Amino acid sequence: MQNPIALMGAMDEEVKLLLDEMEDARSRMVAGITYTRGLLKGLDVVVCRSGVGKVNAAATAQILISEFRARLLIFTGVAGALHPDLEIGDIVISSESMQHDMDASPLGFEPGMIPFQAESIFPADARLVAQAEAACRDEQVRFRTGRILSGDRFVADRKEVERLREEFHGLCTEMEGAAVAQVCRMNELPHVIIRSMSDKANGEAPDSFEAFTQAASTTSVAIVAAMLTAWTESSDQEKG
């Protein structure tokens, strides 16, 4: 059996929709997280919800790698928009990610830089990025590709939005992606982060967040399904 594709969701709704589409699903719990493995679009996948924050996300990603031997990782969820052109419901695909709350500047390091480590900005896999972009076009979803920022802090202040955009040049901010990306890079695992804009990181949210999360989850699952199909087709062509 081939190593599975790891699908991490930040929302219960996303995971449920993926699980509903899976065949031969079987679940087990590791470190308090439920991992479900089965077939989706004919591919071996393992699906889980990480929980909130960088520690939860990093631990979940490492288990997907160490325990399940994942061969690539796609992480979907919501984020707050930083770029002024992004609207609620738009998608951001990571070209790279970094931690905006990593700050060792008193030691002489630039904000966002991890001390004594060669890499602090973590690029996504170019092939997965291209497939995510193609999936968004197929689904007719507005999207941008660029840097995603992560931190263990919910951003809801206009001045903070401006600071993050100007200092770190991020398109959006959330609480897990860069931790997942760092773990993937440490393990040489291809990854991409796909985020749906839930707000503009300024305290303003959709009138019905429940309705938004349902719509966002449906869109995310459609994008993931299209990527899985593309992955299968490209792999078949390589074999041929």
mmCIF file of C-alpha atoms in Angstrom:
data_model
loop_
_atom_site.group_PDB
_atom_site.id
_atom_site.type_symbol
_atom_site.label_atom_id
_atom_site.label_comp_id
_atom_site.label_asym_id
_atom_site.label_seq_id
_atom_site.Cartn_x
_atom_site.Cartn_y
_atom_site.Cartn_z
ATOM 1 C CA MET A 1 0.000 0.000 0.000
ATOM 2 C CA GLN A 2 1.253 3.481 -0.901
ATOM 3 C CA ASN A 3 1.850 6.026 1.852
ATOM 4 C CA PRO A 4 -1.259 8.133 2.490
ATOM 5 C CA ILE A 5 -1.948 11.748 1.630
ATOM 6 C CA ALA A 6 -2.491 13.739 4.843
ATOM 7 C CA LEU A 7 -5.461 16.111 4.960
ATOM 8 C CA MET A 8 -5.541 18.390 7.992
ATOM 9 C CA GLY A 9 -8.591 20.507 8.735
ATOM 10 C CA ALA A 10 -8.918 23.362 11.178
ATOM 11 C CA MET A 11 -12.723 23.113 11.368
ATOM 12 C CA ASP A 12 -15.002 20.255 12.370
ATOM 13 C CA GLU A 13 -17.180 20.995 9.335
ATOM 14 C CA GLU A 14 -14.298 20.380 6.924
ATOM 15 C CA VAL A 15 -13.319 17.112 8.520
ATOM 16 C CA LYS A 16 -16.934 15.900 8.551
ATOM 17 C CA LEU A 17 -17.391 16.616 4.848
ATOM 18 C CA LEU A 18 -14.185 14.760 4.019
ATOM 19 C CA LEU A 19 -15.150 11.818 6.205
ATOM 20 C CA ASP A 20 -18.571 11.654 4.542
ATOM 21 C CA GLU A 21 -16.838 11.173 1.179
ATOM 22 C CA MET A 22 -14.389 8.510 2.358
ATOM 23 C CA GLU A 23 -14.652 4.779 1.788
ATOM 24 C CA ASP A 24 -13.296 1.992 4.015
ATOM 25 C CA ALA A 25 -12.691 4.544 6.769
ATOM 26 C CA ARG A 26 -11.131 3.437 10.032
ATOM 27 C CA SER A 27 -10.144 5.694 12.922
ATOM 28 C CA ARG A 28 -7.706 5.658 15.788
ATOM 29 C CA MET A 29 -6.677 8.214 18.381
ATOM 30 C CA VAL A 30 -3.098 9.315 18.926
ATOM 31 C CA ALA A 31 -2.186 11.959 21.528
ATOM 32 C CA GLY A 32 -5.820 12.992 21.814
ATOM 33 C CA ILE A 33 -6.342 13.566 18.066
ATOM 34 C CA THR A 34 -8.546 11.286 15.961
ATOM 35 C CA TYR A 35 -6.951 10.190 12.688
ATOM 36 C CA THR A 36 -9.171 8.536 10.070
ATOM 37 C CA ARG A 37 -7.638 6.615 7.193
ATOM 38 C CA GLY A 38 -9.471 5.439 4.113
ATOM 39 C CA LEU A 39 -10.023 6.065 0.411
ATOM 40 C CA LEU A 40 -10.976 9.404 -1.101
ATOM 41 C CA LYS A 41 -11.171 9.800 -4.875
ATOM 42 C CA GLY A 42 -9.527 6.385 -5.004
ATOM 43 C CA LEU A 43 -6.487 7.579 -3.061
ATOM 44 C CA ASP A 44 -5.241 6.447 0.333
ATOM 45 C CA VAL A 45 -5.711 9.422 2.702
ATOM 46 C CA VAL A 46 -5.595 10.139 6.412
ATOM 47 C CA VAL A 47 -7.845 12.932 7.715
ATOM 48 C CA CYS A 48 -7.683 14.768 11.029
ATOM 49 C CA ARG A 49 -8.530 18.022 12.786
ATOM 50 C CA SER A 50 -5.512 19.509 14.490
ATOM 51 C CA GLY A 51 -7.050 21.812 17.048
ATOM 52 C CA VAL A 52 -6.152 25.478 17.520
ATOM 53 C CA GLY A 53 -2.645 26.864 17.855
ATOM 54 C CA LYS A 54 0.872 26.113 16.731
ATOM 55 C CA VAL A 55 1.642 23.403 19.289
ATOM 56 C CA ASN A 56 -1.459 21.382 18.395
ATOM 57 C CA ALA A 57 -0.725 21.833 14.704
ATOM 58 C CA ALA A 58 2.946 20.868 14.963
ATOM 59 C CA ALA A 59 2.219 17.779 17.058
ATOM 60 C CA THR A 60 -0.513 16.658 14.676
ATOM 61 C CA ALA A 61 1.708 17.138 11.631
ATOM 62 C CA GLN A 62 4.571 15.173 13.169
ATOM 63 C CA ILE A 63 2.249 12.282 14.037
ATOM 64 C CA LEU A 64 0.974 12.245 10.454
ATOM 65 C CA ILE A 65 4.583 11.916 9.333
ATOM 66 C CA SER A 66 5.983 9.565 11.981
ATOM 67 C CA GLU A 67 2.983 7.319 12.628
ATOM 68 C CA PHE A 68 1.170 7.354 9.289
ATOM 69 C CA ARG A 69 4.138 7.953 6.952
ATOM 70 C CA ALA A 70 2.270 10.633 4.998
ATOM 71 C CA ARG A 71 3.718 11.407 1.565
ATOM 72 C CA LEU A 72 2.322 14.948 1.358
ATOM 73 C CA LEU A 73 0.179 17.230 3.499
ATOM 74 C CA ILE A 74 -2.642 19.624 2.602
ATOM 75 C CA PHE A 75 -3.885 21.869 5.408
ATOM 76 C CA THR A 76 -7.131 23.822 5.061
ATOM 77 C CA GLY A 77 -8.894 26.260 7.365
ATOM 78 C CA VAL A 78 -9.915 29.881 7.867
ATOM 79 C CA ALA A 79 -7.843 33.023 8.334
ATOM 80 C CA GLY A 80 -8.090 36.765 8.771
ATOM 81 C CA ALA A 81 -7.287 38.793 5.674
ATOM 82 C CA LEU A 82 -4.404 41.275 5.808
ATOM 83 C CA HIS A 83 -4.293 42.308 2.156
ATOM 84 C CA PRO A 84 -6.873 45.035 1.449
ATOM 85 C CA ASP A 85 -8.063 43.403 -1.784
ATOM 86 C CA LEU A 86 -9.072 40.156 -0.067
ATOM 87 C CA GLU A 87 -12.757 39.716 0.682
ATOM 88 C CA ILE A 88 -14.563 37.311 2.992
ATOM 89 C CA GLY A 89 -14.713 33.913 1.276
ATOM 90 C CA ASP A 90 -11.608 34.473 -0.848
ATOM 91 C CA ILE A 91 -8.895 31.807 -0.746
ATOM 92 C CA VAL A 92 -5.215 32.293 0.064
ATOM 93 C CA ILE A 93 -2.772 29.601 -1.065
ATOM 94 C CA SER A 94 0.600 29.568 0.672
ATOM 95 C CA SER A 95 3.673 30.194 -1.417
ATOM 96 C CA GLU A 96 5.434 30.321 1.950
ATOM 97 C CA SER A 97 4.664 30.878 5.621
ATOM 98 C CA MET A 98 6.299 32.281 8.734
ATOM 99 C CA GLN A 99 5.595 32.904 12.424
ATOM 100 C CA HIS A 100 4.824 36.556 13.079
ATOM 101 C CA ASP A 101 4.971 36.100 16.870
ATOM 102 C CA MET A 102 8.531 34.720 16.875
ATOM 103 C CA ASP A 103 10.508 37.653 18.282
ATOM 104 C CA ALA A 104 14.093 37.334 19.500
ATOM 105 C CA SER A 105 14.959 40.915 18.514
ATOM 106 C CA PRO A 106 16.613 41.660 21.914
ATOM 107 C CA LEU A 107 19.208 39.052 20.877
ATOM 108 C CA GLY A 108 19.802 40.782 17.558
ATOM 109 C CA PHE A 109 17.501 38.681 15.361
ATOM 110 C CA GLU A 110 14.952 40.160 12.987
ATOM 111 C CA PRO A 111 11.308 39.721 14.091
ATOM 112 C CA GLY A 112 9.956 36.461 12.690
ATOM 113 C CA MET A 113 13.396 34.864 12.506
ATOM 114 C CA ILE A 114 13.968 31.681 14.533
ATOM 115 C CA PRO A 115 17.288 31.945 16.415
ATOM 116 C CA PHE A 116 20.116 29.637 15.375
ATOM 117 C CA GLN A 117 18.101 28.019 12.588
ATOM 118 C CA ALA A 118 18.874 28.176 8.889
ATOM 119 C CA GLU A 119 15.257 28.551 7.794
ATOM 120 C CA SER A 120 12.490 30.722 9.247
ATOM 121 C CA ILE A 121 10.349 31.201 6.137
ATOM 122 C CA PHE A 122 8.948 27.907 4.923
ATOM 123 C CA PRO A 123 8.139 27.529 1.213
ATOM 124 C CA ALA A 124 5.241 25.363 0.110
ATOM 125 C CA ASP A 125 5.625 22.670 -2.531
ATOM 126 C CA ALA A 126 5.439 24.270 -5.978
ATOM 127 C CA ARG A 127 3.524 21.357 -7.499
ATOM 128 C CA LEU A 128 0.859 21.440 -4.779
ATOM 129 C CA VAL A 129 0.585 25.229 -5.058
ATOM 130 C CA ALA A 130 -0.018 24.945 -8.812
ATOM 131 C CA GLN A 131 -2.649 22.246 -8.276
ATOM 132 C CA ALA A 132 -4.394 24.358 -5.631
ATOM 133 C CA GLU A 133 -4.436 27.341 -7.999
ATOM 134 C CA ALA A 134 -5.858 25.204 -10.810
ATOM 135 C CA ALA A 135 -8.513 23.814 -8.457
ATOM 136 C CA CYS A 136 -9.569 27.340 -7.453
ATOM 137 C CA ARG A 137 -9.895 28.296 -11.112
ATOM 138 C CA ASP A 138 -11.949 25.175 -11.828
ATOM 139 C CA GLU A 139 -14.237 25.942 -8.884
ATOM 140 C CA GLN A 140 -14.382 29.622 -9.913
ATOM 141 C CA VAL A 141 -13.138 30.764 -6.519
ATOM 142 C CA ARG A 142 -11.293 34.059 -6.048
ATOM 143 C CA PHE A 143 -7.782 33.401 -4.738
ATOM 144 C CA ARG A 144 -4.355 34.837 -4.159
ATOM 145 C CA THR A 145 -1.051 33.054 -3.642
ATOM 146 C CA GLY A 146 1.499 34.438 -1.215
ATOM 147 C CA ARG A 147 2.851 34.476 2.321
ATOM 148 C CA ILE A 148 0.679 33.231 5.187
ATOM 149 C CA LEU A 149 1.477 34.406 8.705
ATOM 150 C CA SER A 150 0.878 32.345 11.837
ATOM 151 C CA GLY A 151 0.894 33.176 15.532
ATOM 152 C CA ASP A 152 -0.668 32.079 18.793
ATOM 153 C CA ARG A 153 -2.745 35.230 18.901
ATOM 154 C CA PHE A 154 -6.118 36.115 17.389
ATOM 155 C CA VAL A 155 -5.628 39.362 15.455
ATOM 156 C CA ALA A 156 -8.601 41.742 15.612
ATOM 157 C CA ASP A 157 -7.047 45.207 15.557
ATOM 158 C CA ARG A 158 -6.697 47.454 12.511
ATOM 159 C CA LYS A 159 -3.295 48.808 13.561
ATOM 160 C CA GLU A 160 -2.019 45.287 14.098
ATOM 161 C CA VAL A 161 -3.304 44.319 10.654
ATOM 162 C CA GLU A 162 -1.332 47.172 9.114
ATOM 163 C CA ARG A 163 1.788 46.271 11.098
ATOM 164 C CA LEU A 164 1.695 42.604 10.077
ATOM 165 C CA ARG A 165 1.121 43.482 6.437
ATOM 166 C CA GLU A 166 3.894 46.087 6.332
ATOM 167 C CA GLU A 167 6.470 44.303 8.503
ATOM 168 C CA PHE A 168 5.965 40.726 7.338
ATOM 169 C CA HIS A 169 4.260 41.179 3.927
ATOM 170 C CA GLY A 170 1.585 38.582 4.699
ATOM 171 C CA LEU A 171 -1.658 38.099 2.811
ATOM 172 C CA CYS A 172 -3.474 36.671 5.822
ATOM 173 C CA THR A 173 -2.962 35.591 9.406
ATOM 174 C CA GLU A 174 -4.006 32.462 11.300
ATOM 175 C CA MET A 175 -2.797 30.282 14.170
ATOM 176 C CA GLU A 176 -1.362 27.030 12.772
ATOM 177 C CA GLY A 177 -0.015 27.030 9.226
ATOM 178 C CA ALA A 178 3.625 28.030 9.732
ATOM 179 C CA ALA A 179 4.028 25.416 12.463
ATOM 180 C CA VAL A 180 2.767 22.738 10.079
ATOM 181 C CA ALA A 181 5.008 24.086 7.334
ATOM 182 C CA GLN A 182 8.069 24.035 9.612
ATOM 183 C CA VAL A 183 7.477 20.420 10.621
ATOM 184 C CA CYS A 184 6.967 19.444 6.984
ATOM 185 C CA ARG A 185 10.188 21.150 5.949
ATOM 186 C CA MET A 186 12.101 19.485 8.787
ATOM 187 C CA ASN A 187 10.856 16.124 7.503
ATOM 188 C CA GLU A 188 11.235 17.017 3.784
ATOM 189 C CA LEU A 189 7.499 16.497 3.239
ATOM 190 C CA PRO A 190 5.674 18.378 0.447
ATOM 191 C CA HIS A 191 2.915 20.620 1.816
ATOM 192 C CA VAL A 192 0.579 23.481 1.030
ATOM 193 C CA ILE A 193 -1.738 25.587 3.196
ATOM 194 C CA ILE A 194 -5.109 26.710 1.863
ATOM 195 C CA ARG A 195 -7.050 29.309 3.855
ATOM 196 C CA SER A 196 -10.514 30.783 3.385
ATOM 197 C CA MET A 197 -10.930 34.372 4.574
ATOM 198 C CA SER A 198 -13.415 34.483 7.467
ATOM 199 C CA ASP A 199 -12.858 38.173 8.260
ATOM 200 C CA LYS A 200 -10.471 41.049 7.691
ATOM 201 C CA ALA A 201 -8.647 40.526 11.008
ATOM 202 C CA ASN A 202 -10.227 43.739 12.281
ATOM 203 C CA GLY A 203 -12.958 42.440 14.572
ATOM 204 C CA GLU A 204 -15.603 42.381 11.859
ATOM 205 C CA ALA A 205 -16.993 38.933 11.074
ATOM 206 C CA PRO A 206 -19.759 37.631 8.786
ATOM 207 C CA ASP A 207 -23.323 38.094 10.043
ATOM 208 C CA SER A 208 -23.665 34.335 10.406
ATOM 209 C CA PHE A 209 -20.336 32.659 11.138
ATOM 210 C CA GLU A 210 -22.048 29.258 11.179
ATOM 211 C CA ALA A 211 -23.332 29.788 7.639
ATOM 212 C CA PHE A 212 -19.902 31.043 6.577
ATOM 213 C CA THR A 213 -18.053 28.039 7.985
ATOM 214 C CA GLN A 214 -20.417 25.695 6.179
ATOM 215 C CA ALA A 215 -19.881 27.475 2.859
ATOM 216 C CA ALA A 216 -16.121 27.747 3.414
ATOM 217 C CA SER A 217 -15.886 24.069 4.293
ATOM 218 C CA THR A 218 -17.764 23.081 1.151
ATOM 219 C CA THR A 219 -15.392 25.194 -0.959
ATOM 220 C CA SER A 220 -12.284 23.821 0.768
ATOM 221 C CA VAL A 221 -13.379 20.228 0.298
ATOM 222 C CA ALA A 222 -14.109 20.881 -3.393
ATOM 223 C CA ILE A 223 -10.598 22.315 -3.821
ATOM 224 C CA VAL A 224 -9.005 19.365 -2.036
ATOM 225 C CA ALA A 225 -11.024 16.887 -4.125
ATOM 226 C CA ALA A 226 -9.891 18.592 -7.335
ATOM 227 C CA MET A 227 -6.273 18.492 -6.130
ATOM 228 C CA LEU A 228 -6.514 14.777 -5.370
ATOM 229 C CA THR A 229 -7.862 14.151 -8.856
ATOM 230 C CA ALA A 230 -5.027 16.197 -10.369
ATOM 231 C CA TRP A 231 -2.468 14.374 -8.249
ATOM 232 C CA THR A 232 -3.778 11.020 -9.478
ATOM 233 C CA GLU A 233 -3.752 12.135 -13.107
ATOM 234 C CA SER A 234 -0.227 13.600 -12.934
ATOM 235 C CA SER A 235 1.071 10.482 -11.169
ATOM 236 C CA ASP A 236 -0.500 8.261 -13.819
ATOM 237 C CA GLN A 237 1.141 10.317 -16.558
ATOM 238 C CA GLU A 238 4.520 9.991 -14.865
ATOM 239 C CA LYS A 239 4.092 6.212 -14.690
ATOM 240 C CA GLY A 240 3.060 6.125 -18.316
#
